[in-house]
Short mmCIF file of C-alpha atoms in Angstrom, two decimals:
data_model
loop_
_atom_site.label_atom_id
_atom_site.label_comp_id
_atom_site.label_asym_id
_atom_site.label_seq_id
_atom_site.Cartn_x
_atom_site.Cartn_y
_atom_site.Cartn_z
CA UNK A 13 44.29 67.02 91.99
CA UNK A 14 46.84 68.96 94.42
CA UNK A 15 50.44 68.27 94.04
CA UNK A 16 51.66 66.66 96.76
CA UNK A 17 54.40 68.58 98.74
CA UNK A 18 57.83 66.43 98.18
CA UNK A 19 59.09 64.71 101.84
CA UNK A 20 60.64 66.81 104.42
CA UNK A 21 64.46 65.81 104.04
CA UNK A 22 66.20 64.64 107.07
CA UNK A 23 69.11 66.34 108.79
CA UNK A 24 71.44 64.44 106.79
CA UNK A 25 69.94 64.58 103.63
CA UNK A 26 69.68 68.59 104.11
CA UNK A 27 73.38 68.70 105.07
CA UNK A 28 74.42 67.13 101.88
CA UNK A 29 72.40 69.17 99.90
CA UNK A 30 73.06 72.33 101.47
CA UNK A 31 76.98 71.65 101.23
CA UNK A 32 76.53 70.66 98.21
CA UNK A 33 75.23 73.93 96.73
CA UNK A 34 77.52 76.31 99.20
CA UNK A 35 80.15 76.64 96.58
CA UNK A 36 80.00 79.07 93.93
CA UNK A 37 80.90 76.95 91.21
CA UNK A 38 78.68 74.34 91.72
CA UNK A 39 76.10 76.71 91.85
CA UNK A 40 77.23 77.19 88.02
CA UNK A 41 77.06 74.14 87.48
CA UNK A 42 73.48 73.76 88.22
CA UNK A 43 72.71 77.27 86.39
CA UNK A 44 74.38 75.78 82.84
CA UNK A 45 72.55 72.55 83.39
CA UNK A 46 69.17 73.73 83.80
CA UNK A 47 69.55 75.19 80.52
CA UNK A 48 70.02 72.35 78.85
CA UNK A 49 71.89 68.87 79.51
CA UNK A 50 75.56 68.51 78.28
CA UNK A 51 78.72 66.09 78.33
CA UNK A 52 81.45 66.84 80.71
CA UNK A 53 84.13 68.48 77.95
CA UNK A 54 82.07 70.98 77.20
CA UNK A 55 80.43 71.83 80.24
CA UNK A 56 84.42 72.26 81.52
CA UNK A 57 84.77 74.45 78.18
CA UNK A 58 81.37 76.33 78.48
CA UNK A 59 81.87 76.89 82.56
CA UNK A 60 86.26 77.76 81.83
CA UNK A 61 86.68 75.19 84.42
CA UNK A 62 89.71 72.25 83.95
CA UNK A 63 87.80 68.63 83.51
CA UNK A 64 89.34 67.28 86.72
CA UNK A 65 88.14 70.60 88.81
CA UNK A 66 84.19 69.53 86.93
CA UNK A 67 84.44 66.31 87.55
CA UNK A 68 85.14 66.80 91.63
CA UNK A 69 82.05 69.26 91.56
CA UNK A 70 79.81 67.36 89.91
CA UNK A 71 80.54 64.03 92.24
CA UNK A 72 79.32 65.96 95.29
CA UNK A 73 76.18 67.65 93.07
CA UNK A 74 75.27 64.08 92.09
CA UNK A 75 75.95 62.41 95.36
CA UNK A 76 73.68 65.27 96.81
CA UNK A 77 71.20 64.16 94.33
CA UNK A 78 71.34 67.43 92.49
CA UNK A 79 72.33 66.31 88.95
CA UNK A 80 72.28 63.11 87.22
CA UNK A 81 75.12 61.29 85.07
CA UNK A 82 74.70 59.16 81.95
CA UNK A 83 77.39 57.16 79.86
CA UNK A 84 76.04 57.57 76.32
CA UNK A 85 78.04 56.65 73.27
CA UNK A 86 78.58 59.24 70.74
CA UNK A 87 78.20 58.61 67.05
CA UNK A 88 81.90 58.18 66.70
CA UNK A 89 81.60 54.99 69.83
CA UNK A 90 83.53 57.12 72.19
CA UNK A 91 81.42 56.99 75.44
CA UNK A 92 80.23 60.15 76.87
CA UNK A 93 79.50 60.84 80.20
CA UNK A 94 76.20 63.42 80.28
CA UNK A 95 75.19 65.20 83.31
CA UNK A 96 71.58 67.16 83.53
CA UNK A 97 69.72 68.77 86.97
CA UNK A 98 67.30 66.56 88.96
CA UNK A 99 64.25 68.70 89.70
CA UNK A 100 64.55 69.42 93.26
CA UNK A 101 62.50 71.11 95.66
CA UNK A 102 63.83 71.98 98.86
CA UNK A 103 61.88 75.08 101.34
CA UNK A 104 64.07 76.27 104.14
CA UNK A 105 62.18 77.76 107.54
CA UNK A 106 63.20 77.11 110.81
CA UNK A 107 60.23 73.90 111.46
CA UNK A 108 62.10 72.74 108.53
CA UNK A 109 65.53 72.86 110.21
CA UNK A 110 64.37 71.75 113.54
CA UNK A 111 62.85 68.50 112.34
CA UNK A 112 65.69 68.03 110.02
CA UNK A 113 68.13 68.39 113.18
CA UNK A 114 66.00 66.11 115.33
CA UNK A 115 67.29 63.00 112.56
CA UNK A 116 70.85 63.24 112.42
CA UNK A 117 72.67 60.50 112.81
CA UNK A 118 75.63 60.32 115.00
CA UNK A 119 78.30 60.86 112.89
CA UNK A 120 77.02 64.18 112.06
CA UNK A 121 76.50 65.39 115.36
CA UNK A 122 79.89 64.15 116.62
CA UNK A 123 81.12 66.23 113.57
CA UNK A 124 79.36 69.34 114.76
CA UNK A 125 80.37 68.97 118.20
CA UNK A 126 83.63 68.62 117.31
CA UNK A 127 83.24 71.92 115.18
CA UNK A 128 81.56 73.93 117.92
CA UNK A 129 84.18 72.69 120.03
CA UNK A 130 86.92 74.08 118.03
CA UNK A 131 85.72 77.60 117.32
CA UNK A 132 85.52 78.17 121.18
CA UNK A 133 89.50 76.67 121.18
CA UNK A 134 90.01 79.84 118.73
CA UNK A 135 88.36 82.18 120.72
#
C-alpha cells in the first residue's frame, strides 16, 4: 500500500517550523539527535554549548514539534530529561507556501505587516 503523503502544514505551523530550524545551532541540535537520543548534559557537552543556551534551543525545536523530551530516572534516581528527533517531513514549493499563507491567523499577519512596514521606515 502507498504511503500516504503527511498533511500540508498551515501557515502557522510552517512559520514555527521554519524559525525553528533558521538557527545554526539548532540545526546541530537536530544533526546530534538523529544519531542517536541523549540527556541534556551531554548533548550541552557533546554540542560545547552551556546547558542554559541547550535548553532555550531545544524549547523552540520541541515547541516546533521537531524533537521530543522525556523525564527518565537514571539508575542512580536522579531524573533525566532525554530529548530525541520527531520524524518530520516537510516539502517546500511555492503551492506549498501559497496555501500555507492563505491560513494564517491574524496575529501572524499583523506581525508581518508590521515587519514589511518597518523595512520601508529604513529605507
Amino acid at each position: 500500500m502507498p504511503e500516504v503523503p503527511p498533511p500540508a502544514p498551515t501557515g502557522d505551523e510552517l512559520l514555527k517550523v521554519l524559525s525553528a530550524l533558521g538557527n545554526p545551532h539548532r540545526l546541530r541540535i537536530v544533526a546530534a539527535l538523529l544519531e542517536s537520543r541523549n540527556y541534556v548534559s551531554a548533548l550541552a557537552r557533546e554540542i560545547g554549548m552551556s546547558r542554559p543556551l541547550l535548553h532555550m534551543h531545544l524549547q523552540r525545536l520541541e515547541a516546533a514539534g521537531l524533537v521530543v523530551g522525556t523525564l527518565e530516572l537514571g539508575e542512580d534516581g536522579k531524573a533525566m530529561k532525554y530529548f530525541d528527533v520527531t520524524p518530520f517531513f516537510y516539502e517546500l514549493t511555492p503551492g506549498v507556501i501559497a496555501r500555507a499563507s492563505a491560513t494564517l491567523s491574524e496575529s501572524e499577519k499583523t506581525e508581518a505587516r508590521g515587519t514589511e512596514a518597518e523595512k520601508e521606515e529604513a529605507k
